[in-house]
DNA sequence: ATAATTAAGGACAAATATATCCTTAATTAT
DNA sequence: ATAATTAAGGATATATTTGTCCTTAATTAT
């Protein structure tokens, strides 16, 4: 559904939010190893999320790394998609038509318009904090089993 | 959501199903112009759907082209995704985890598992013929407004 | 038979996404 | 101040997707 960039971003943000704080920042090495994503590539994706200045914070230098403020943890999962400009994956026409709407629908429109709001809600009505709460349940995971075997730089 | 290949394929198949029959085949030029997709690229995508030998039929030569049998029109929209191997777009883990299931869920799993069956149903429980029936309603379209201005080869 | 038409398919080109590497800048610890 | 650590960011590489072009094969009309 989403691009790899976005998958990595979602996992990385959740991991950072979970295992860090302003006191205990977490480095890209740790993050990328934990969520099974290539280090340098993940770094680039996270840069996009630090620039907006309202989701991830980062600090250079020793004991530096990434972290989320308590305020930032209240952000919805949808916000991550917005910043990465991947909302369209959910919102656009299933057949790829530019002009697909209630007045000018594609043949799938009337069915998809029932599902689209549920998909949006799944991200909008779920904050990062909500995910963190779930993650206290040890059966819920962010680790990518397959990729974790590969050595990333 | 889907790749351009798949978007083109979905639109092209529907157009061919609608405007052709064993008597009146339709050429790639007409199809690609109608649905606003690049001609040669669309041709390649349709080849995948003719090879399986059970969805699109094609005939070379004058008055040749593509068509669907009445039987083929009973095929579900999901079948198109299956042949193009794009089912995973709907079925795989939202966070891209290899191992994401009820026993080993990602933090989005329990929400997405309510929506996934609806997405599958949207394609599975909708035949090409169903779409054709809708297309008799003139407000429903397959034409891509933006792309149609571009000259494709 | 010949010419014309049309899909199949190979080869290649361009664009985009993914991934890596290296240098710089910022910060901290000593 | 100096050295060490870590993110930022530029440059480049690789892979994949998208798109084009040309030749071949199949079919039909004359």
Short mmCIF file of C-alpha atoms (C1' of nucleotides) in Angstrom, two decimals:
data_model
loop_
_atom_site.label_atom_id
_atom_site.label_comp_id
_atom_site.label_asym_id
_atom_site.label_seq_id
_atom_site.Cartn_x
_atom_site.Cartn_y
_atom_site.Cartn_z
CA UNK A 1 0.00 0.00 0.00
CA UNK A 2 2.55 2.55 1.12
CA UNK A 3 6.05 3.10 -0.24
CA UNK A 4 9.00 1.60 1.61
CA UNK A 5 10.00 5.11 2.70
CA UNK A 6 6.70 5.50 4.43
CA UNK A 7 6.71 2.04 5.96
CA UNK A 8 10.18 2.72 7.37
CA UNK A 9 9.04 6.12 8.63
CA UNK A 10 5.98 4.78 10.38
CA UNK A 11 7.94 2.04 12.11
CA UNK A 12 10.84 4.35 12.99
CA UNK A 13 8.65 7.07 14.43
CA UNK A 14 6.79 4.58 16.57
CA UNK A 15 10.03 3.03 17.77
CA UNK A 16 11.53 6.40 18.62
CA UNK A 17 8.37 7.52 20.38
CA UNK A 18 8.35 4.33 22.38
CA UNK A 19 11.97 4.05 23.46
CA UNK A 20 13.11 7.62 23.80
CA UNK A 21 12.43 10.88 25.59
CA UNK A 22 14.07 14.31 25.81
CA UNK A 23 16.40 12.71 28.38
CA UNK A 24 17.10 9.57 26.43
CA UNK A 25 17.53 10.21 22.74
CA UNK A 26 17.95 7.33 20.38
CA UNK A 27 20.39 7.03 17.49
CA UNK A 28 19.64 6.10 13.90
CA UNK A 29 21.73 2.95 14.20
CA UNK A 30 19.55 1.63 16.99
CA UNK A 31 16.32 2.65 15.29
CA UNK A 32 17.11 1.15 11.91
CA UNK A 33 18.37 -2.08 13.44
CA UNK A 34 15.29 -2.35 15.60
CA UNK A 35 12.71 -1.81 12.89
CA UNK A 36 14.69 -3.59 10.17
CA UNK A 37 15.30 -0.74 7.78
CA UNK A 38 18.43 0.46 5.96
CA UNK A 39 20.24 2.97 8.16
CA UNK A 40 21.17 5.78 5.78
CA UNK A 41 17.91 5.58 3.91
CA UNK A 42 15.93 5.71 7.13
CA UNK A 43 18.01 8.70 8.21
CA UNK A 44 16.91 10.55 5.09
CA UNK A 45 13.27 9.75 5.68
CA UNK A 46 13.50 10.93 9.28
CA UNK A 47 15.05 14.19 8.11
CA UNK A 48 11.77 14.99 6.39
CA UNK A 49 9.99 14.48 9.68
CA UNK A 50 12.40 16.62 11.69
CA UNK A 51 12.28 19.54 9.26
CA UNK A 52 8.62 20.13 9.83
CA UNK A 53 9.76 20.84 13.32
CA UNK A 54 6.66 19.54 14.95
CA UNK A 55 6.94 15.78 14.93
CA UNK A 56 10.42 14.42 15.54
CA UNK A 57 13.16 16.32 17.35
CA UNK A 58 16.81 15.58 16.79
CA UNK A 59 20.05 16.58 18.43
CA UNK A 60 23.55 16.07 17.06
CA UNK A 61 26.56 15.07 19.10
CA UNK A 62 27.25 12.58 21.86
CA UNK A 63 24.10 11.28 23.51
CA UNK A 64 22.26 12.94 20.68
CA UNK A 65 19.68 11.27 18.51
CA UNK A 66 15.98 11.43 17.88
CA UNK A 67 13.10 11.85 20.27
CA UNK A 68 9.49 12.95 20.47
CA UNK A 69 8.09 15.34 23.00
CA UNK A 70 5.04 14.30 24.98
CA UNK A 71 3.11 16.84 22.92
CA UNK A 72 4.36 15.27 19.68
CA UNK A 73 3.19 11.86 20.82
CA UNK A 74 -0.36 13.19 20.68
CA UNK A 75 0.04 13.61 16.93
CA UNK A 76 -2.14 11.41 14.78
CA UNK A 77 -0.65 8.71 12.61
CA UNK A 78 -2.25 10.49 9.66
CA UNK A 79 0.07 13.45 10.24
CA UNK A 80 3.03 11.23 9.35
CA UNK A 81 1.38 10.37 6.04
CA UNK A 82 0.63 14.04 5.43
CA UNK A 83 4.22 15.14 5.97
CA UNK A 84 5.50 12.39 3.69
CA UNK A 85 2.83 13.25 1.15
CA UNK A 86 1.45 9.74 1.06
CA UNK A 87 -2.13 10.57 1.97
CA UNK A 88 -3.02 10.30 -1.70
CA UNK A 89 -2.44 6.55 -1.47
CA UNK A 90 -5.64 6.40 0.53
CA UNK A 91 -7.53 9.34 -0.85
CA UNK A 92 -7.08 9.14 -4.59
CA UNK A 93 -9.22 7.29 -7.12
CA UNK A 94 -8.71 3.55 -7.15
CA UNK A 95 -8.56 3.55 -10.96
CA UNK A 96 -6.19 6.51 -10.97
CA UNK A 97 -8.60 8.98 -12.53
CA UNK A 98 -7.85 12.65 -11.96
CA UNK A 99 -11.50 13.59 -11.91
CA UNK A 100 -13.31 11.08 -9.79
CA UNK A 101 -15.90 12.36 -7.38
CA UNK A 102 -19.50 11.95 -6.41
CA UNK A 103 -20.59 13.95 -9.45
CA UNK A 104 -18.14 12.28 -11.80
CA UNK A 105 -17.49 8.84 -10.33
CA UNK A 106 -15.42 5.99 -11.68
CA UNK A 107 -17.06 2.57 -11.55
CA UNK A 108 -15.38 1.78 -8.23
CA UNK A 109 -16.09 5.13 -6.61
CA UNK A 110 -19.37 4.40 -4.95
CA UNK A 111 -17.93 1.35 -3.26
CA UNK A 112 -14.62 2.88 -2.32
CA UNK A 113 -16.20 5.96 -0.85
CA UNK A 114 -17.59 3.75 1.90
CA UNK A 115 -14.16 2.38 2.72
CA UNK A 116 -11.98 5.46 2.28
CA UNK A 117 -13.28 7.18 5.44
CA UNK A 118 -12.49 4.06 7.44
CA UNK A 119 -8.93 4.06 6.16
CA UNK A 120 -8.53 7.74 6.95
CA UNK A 121 -10.03 7.20 10.37
CA UNK A 122 -7.63 4.35 11.03
CA UNK A 123 -4.78 6.87 10.88
CA UNK A 124 -6.51 10.07 11.90
CA UNK A 125 -8.21 8.74 14.96
CA UNK A 126 -5.09 7.03 16.21
CA UNK A 127 -2.31 8.98 17.86
CA UNK A 128 1.27 7.88 18.25
CA UNK A 129 0.52 7.64 21.96
CA UNK A 130 -2.33 5.21 21.22
CA UNK A 131 0.16 2.99 19.44
CA UNK A 132 2.61 3.24 22.33
CA UNK A 133 -0.08 2.07 24.70
CA UNK A 134 -0.66 -0.96 22.53
CA UNK A 135 3.04 -1.64 22.36
CA UNK A 136 3.12 -2.33 26.09
CA UNK A 137 1.36 -5.53 25.08
CA UNK A 138 4.41 -7.65 24.30
CA UNK A 139 2.62 -9.51 21.51
CA UNK A 140 2.56 -6.34 19.44
CA UNK A 141 5.68 -5.66 17.42
CA UNK A 142 7.50 -3.26 15.14
CA UNK A 143 10.31 -5.59 14.23
CA UNK A 144 10.63 -6.74 10.65
CA UNK A 145 11.66 -10.37 10.82
CA UNK A 146 12.93 -10.79 7.31
CA UNK A 147 14.98 -7.61 6.98
CA UNK A 148 16.56 -7.94 10.40
CA UNK A 149 18.86 -10.68 9.15
CA UNK A 150 20.34 -8.40 6.52
CA UNK A 151 23.24 -6.16 7.49
CA UNK A 152 22.43 -2.56 6.72
CA UNK A 153 24.82 0.36 6.77
CA UNK B 1 -2.77 2.75 -3.95
CA UNK B 2 -2.10 0.65 -7.02
CA UNK B 3 0.75 1.01 -9.50
CA UNK B 4 0.13 2.85 -12.74
CA UNK B 5 0.34 -0.48 -14.58
CA UNK B 6 -2.55 -1.76 -12.56
CA UNK B 7 -4.60 1.42 -12.86
CA UNK B 8 -4.15 1.31 -16.63
CA UNK B 9 -5.03 -2.37 -16.69
CA UNK B 10 -8.20 -1.93 -14.67
CA UNK B 11 -9.41 0.92 -16.85
CA UNK B 12 -8.41 -0.81 -20.09
CA UNK B 13 -10.06 -4.10 -19.21
CA UNK B 14 -13.26 -2.33 -18.28
CA UNK B 15 -13.22 -0.31 -21.49
CA UNK B 16 -12.58 -3.36 -23.63
CA UNK B 17 -15.28 -5.33 -21.84
CA UNK B 18 -17.70 -2.50 -22.36
CA UNK B 19 -17.08 -1.60 -25.99
CA UNK B 20 -16.13 -4.87 -27.59
CA UNK B 21 -17.33 -8.40 -28.28
CA UNK B 22 -16.08 -11.40 -30.23
CA UNK B 23 -17.59 -9.68 -33.28
CA UNK B 24 -16.24 -6.23 -32.58
CA UNK B 25 -12.72 -6.29 -31.30
CA UNK B 26 -11.08 -3.13 -30.17
CA UNK B 27 -7.52 -1.96 -30.88
CA UNK B 28 -4.93 -0.79 -28.41
CA UNK B 29 -4.91 2.69 -29.99
CA UNK B 30 -8.59 3.15 -29.23
CA UNK B 31 -8.33 1.70 -25.75
CA UNK B 32 -5.35 3.74 -24.64
CA UNK B 33 -6.79 6.97 -26.04
CA UNK B 34 -10.10 6.29 -24.35
CA UNK B 35 -8.76 5.57 -20.90
CA UNK B 36 -5.89 8.05 -21.10
CA UNK B 37 -2.95 5.70 -20.85
CA UNK B 38 0.28 5.43 -22.86
CA UNK B 39 -0.30 3.10 -25.80
CA UNK B 40 2.77 0.86 -25.84
CA UNK B 41 2.91 0.60 -22.09
CA UNK B 42 -0.74 -0.33 -21.91
CA UNK B 43 -0.15 -2.93 -24.61
CA UNK B 44 2.45 -4.57 -22.42
CA UNK B 45 0.17 -4.65 -19.44
CA UNK B 46 -2.63 -6.17 -21.49
CA UNK B 47 -0.24 -8.87 -22.69
CA UNK B 48 -0.04 -10.13 -19.12
CA UNK B 49 -3.80 -10.41 -19.07
CA UNK B 50 -4.04 -12.24 -22.40
CA UNK B 51 -1.36 -14.78 -21.50
CA UNK B 52 -3.35 -16.20 -18.66
CA UNK B 53 -5.75 -17.11 -21.39
CA UNK B 54 -8.82 -16.68 -19.27
CA UNK B 55 -9.46 -12.96 -19.05
CA UNK B 56 -8.72 -10.99 -22.22
CA UNK B 57 -8.70 -12.50 -25.72
CA UNK B 58 -6.72 -10.93 -28.53
CA UNK B 59 -6.51 -11.42 -32.28
CA UNK B 60 -3.86 -10.01 -34.61
CA UNK B 61 -4.51 -8.65 -38.06
CA UNK B 62 -7.14 -6.41 -39.65
CA UNK B 63 -10.24 -6.04 -37.52
CA UNK B 64 -8.26 -7.70 -34.79
CA UNK B 65 -7.84 -6.38 -31.29
CA UNK B 66 -8.90 -7.21 -27.79
CA UNK B 67 -12.16 -8.54 -26.47
CA UNK B 68 -13.74 -10.36 -23.56
CA UNK B 69 -16.08 -13.31 -23.83
CA UNK B 70 -19.35 -13.17 -21.97
CA UNK B 71 -17.89 -15.78 -19.67
CA UNK B 72 -14.84 -13.61 -19.00
CA UNK B 73 -17.06 -10.70 -18.09
CA UNK B 74 -18.24 -12.71 -15.12
CA UNK B 75 -14.70 -12.56 -13.73
CA UNK B 76 -14.24 -10.62 -10.51
CA UNK B 77 -12.26 -7.43 -10.45
CA UNK B 78 -10.04 -9.11 -7.88
CA UNK B 79 -8.89 -11.55 -10.56
CA UNK B 80 -7.26 -8.68 -12.42
CA UNK B 81 -5.28 -7.79 -9.31
CA UNK B 82 -4.35 -11.42 -8.85
CA UNK B 83 -2.99 -11.81 -12.37
CA UNK B 84 -1.00 -8.59 -12.06
CA UNK B 85 0.20 -9.67 -8.63
CA UNK B 86 -1.06 -6.53 -6.93
CA UNK B 87 -3.25 -8.21 -4.35
CA UNK B 88 -0.50 -7.67 -1.80
CA UNK B 89 -1.23 -3.93 -1.94
CA UNK B 90 -4.42 -4.70 -0.08
CA UNK B 91 -3.43 -7.78 1.86
CA UNK B 92 -0.02 -7.00 3.26
CA UNK B 93 0.85 -5.34 6.55
CA UNK B 94 0.33 -1.59 6.59
CA UNK B 95 3.72 -1.08 8.26
CA UNK B 96 5.40 -3.46 5.83
CA UNK B 97 6.19 -6.15 8.38
CA UNK B 98 6.79 -9.62 6.99
CA UNK B 99 5.32 -11.31 10.01
CA UNK B 100 2.16 -9.52 10.90
CA UNK B 101 -0.82 -11.61 11.88
CA UNK B 102 -3.36 -12.09 14.60
CA UNK B 103 -0.77 -13.88 16.73
CA UNK B 104 2.02 -11.46 15.92
CA UNK B 105 0.31 -8.16 15.12
CA UNK B 106 1.80 -4.78 14.28
CA UNK B 107 0.25 -1.82 16.09
CA UNK B 108 -2.06 -1.12 13.13
CA UNK B 109 -3.07 -4.72 12.57
CA UNK B 110 -6.14 -4.90 14.76
CA UNK B 111 -7.61 -1.87 13.07
CA UNK B 112 -6.65 -2.77 9.55
CA UNK B 113 -7.97 -6.29 9.86
CA UNK B 114 -11.45 -4.80 10.04
CA UNK B 115 -10.95 -2.85 6.82
CA UNK B 116 -8.95 -5.32 4.75
CA UNK B 117 -11.92 -7.67 4.18
CA UNK B 118 -13.96 -4.72 2.94
CA UNK B 119 -11.27 -3.81 0.43
CA UNK B 120 -11.01 -7.39 -0.76
CA UNK B 121 -14.77 -7.62 -1.00
CA UNK B 122 -14.87 -4.43 -3.04
CA UNK B 123 -12.97 -6.27 -5.78
CA UNK B 124 -13.94 -9.86 -5.15
CA UNK B 125 -17.65 -9.31 -4.94
CA UNK B 126 -17.72 -7.15 -8.05
CA UNK B 127 -17.53 -8.68 -11.52
CA UNK B 128 -16.49 -6.91 -14.68
CA UNK B 129 -20.12 -7.30 -15.75
CA UNK B 130 -21.23 -5.45 -12.62
CA UNK B 131 -19.05 -2.54 -13.66
CA UNK B 132 -20.43 -2.62 -17.20
CA UNK B 133 -23.92 -2.37 -15.82
CA UNK B 134 -22.92 0.72 -13.90
CA UNK B 135 -21.27 2.19 -16.96
CA UNK B 136 -24.62 2.38 -18.72
CA UNK B 137 -25.21 5.25 -16.33
CA UNK B 138 -23.59 8.04 -18.33
CA UNK B 139 -22.34 9.84 -15.23
CA UNK B 140 -19.90 7.03 -14.57
CA UNK B 141 -16.61 7.28 -16.42
CA UNK B 142 -13.31 5.60 -17.23
CA UNK B 143 -11.76 8.57 -18.95
CA UNK B 144 -8.74 10.18 -17.39
CA UNK B 145 -9.17 13.89 -17.90
CA UNK B 146 -5.63 15.00 -17.30
CA UNK B 147 -3.79 12.39 -19.30
CA UNK B 148 -6.12 12.60 -22.26
CA UNK B 149 -4.61 15.91 -23.33
CA UNK B 150 -1.19 14.32 -23.66
CA UNK B 151 -0.34 12.62 -26.93
CA UNK B 152 0.73 9.06 -26.28
CA UNK B 153 2.24 6.69 -28.80
"C1'" DA C 1 0.04 -14.56 -53.30
"C1'" DT C 2 0.38 -9.76 -51.77
"C1'" DA C 3 -0.42 -6.02 -49.10
"C1'" DA C 4 -2.35 -4.09 -45.11
"C1'" DT C 5 -3.47 -4.27 -40.30
"C1'" DT C 6 -2.86 -5.40 -35.71
"C1'" DA C 7 -0.98 -7.72 -31.38
"C1'" DA C 8 3.42 -9.83 -29.45
"C1'" DG C 9 7.58 -9.12 -27.85
"C1'" DG C 10 12.52 -7.62 -27.60
"C1'" DA C 11 15.50 -3.80 -26.84
"C1'" DC C 12 16.22 0.35 -25.08
"C1'" DA C 13 15.33 4.99 -22.66
"C1'" DA C 14 13.71 7.89 -18.99
"C1'" DA C 15 11.94 8.65 -14.57
"C1'" DT C 16 11.47 7.50 -9.92
"C1'" DA C 17 12.38 4.96 -5.73
"C1'" DT C 18 15.60 2.84 -2.94
"C1'" DA C 19 20.12 2.49 -1.01
"C1'" DT C 20 25.00 3.77 0.11
"C1'" DC C 21 28.94 6.67 1.00
"C1'" DC C 22 31.29 10.58 2.41
"C1'" DT C 23 31.82 15.23 4.17
"C1'" DT C 24 30.04 18.85 7.13
"C1'" DA C 25 27.89 20.79 11.08
"C1'" DA C 26 26.38 20.50 15.71
"C1'" DT C 27 26.94 19.04 20.25
"C1'" DT C 28 29.04 16.97 24.16
"C1'" DA C 29 32.62 15.10 27.14
"C1'" DT C 30 37.23 15.47 28.50
"C1'" DA D 1 40.52 23.83 23.09
"C1'" DT D 2 40.38 19.04 21.49
"C1'" DA D 3 38.52 14.89 20.46
"C1'" DA D 4 34.61 12.08 19.99
"C1'" DT D 5 29.90 11.36 18.69
"C1'" DT D 6 25.92 11.95 16.11
"C1'" DA D 7 22.51 14.04 12.72
"C1'" DA D 8 22.33 16.77 8.23
"C1'" DG D 9 22.94 16.76 3.75
"C1'" DG D 10 25.28 16.29 -0.86
"C1'" DA D 11 26.76 13.11 -4.27
"C1'" DT D 12 26.41 8.94 -6.27
"C1'" DA D 13 24.90 4.12 -7.15
"C1'" DT D 14 21.47 0.56 -7.90
"C1'" DA D 15 16.90 -1.17 -8.69
"C1'" DT D 16 12.40 -0.75 -10.22
"C1'" DT D 17 8.78 1.34 -12.68
"C1'" DT D 18 7.22 3.62 -16.47
"C1'" DG D 19 7.46 4.68 -21.21
"C1'" DT D 20 9.02 4.31 -26.28
"C1'" DC D 21 10.51 2.26 -30.51
"C1'" DC D 22 11.13 -1.18 -33.73
"C1'" DT D 23 10.83 -5.80 -35.60
"C1'" DT D 24 8.23 -10.05 -35.92
"C1'" DA D 25 4.25 -12.89 -36.15
"C1'" DA D 26 -0.51 -13.53 -37.03
"C1'" DT D 27 -4.53 -12.53 -39.48
"C1'" DT D 28 -7.46 -10.59 -42.92
"C1'" DA D 29 -8.82 -8.33 -47.20
"C1'" DT D 30 -7.89 -7.80 -51.91
#
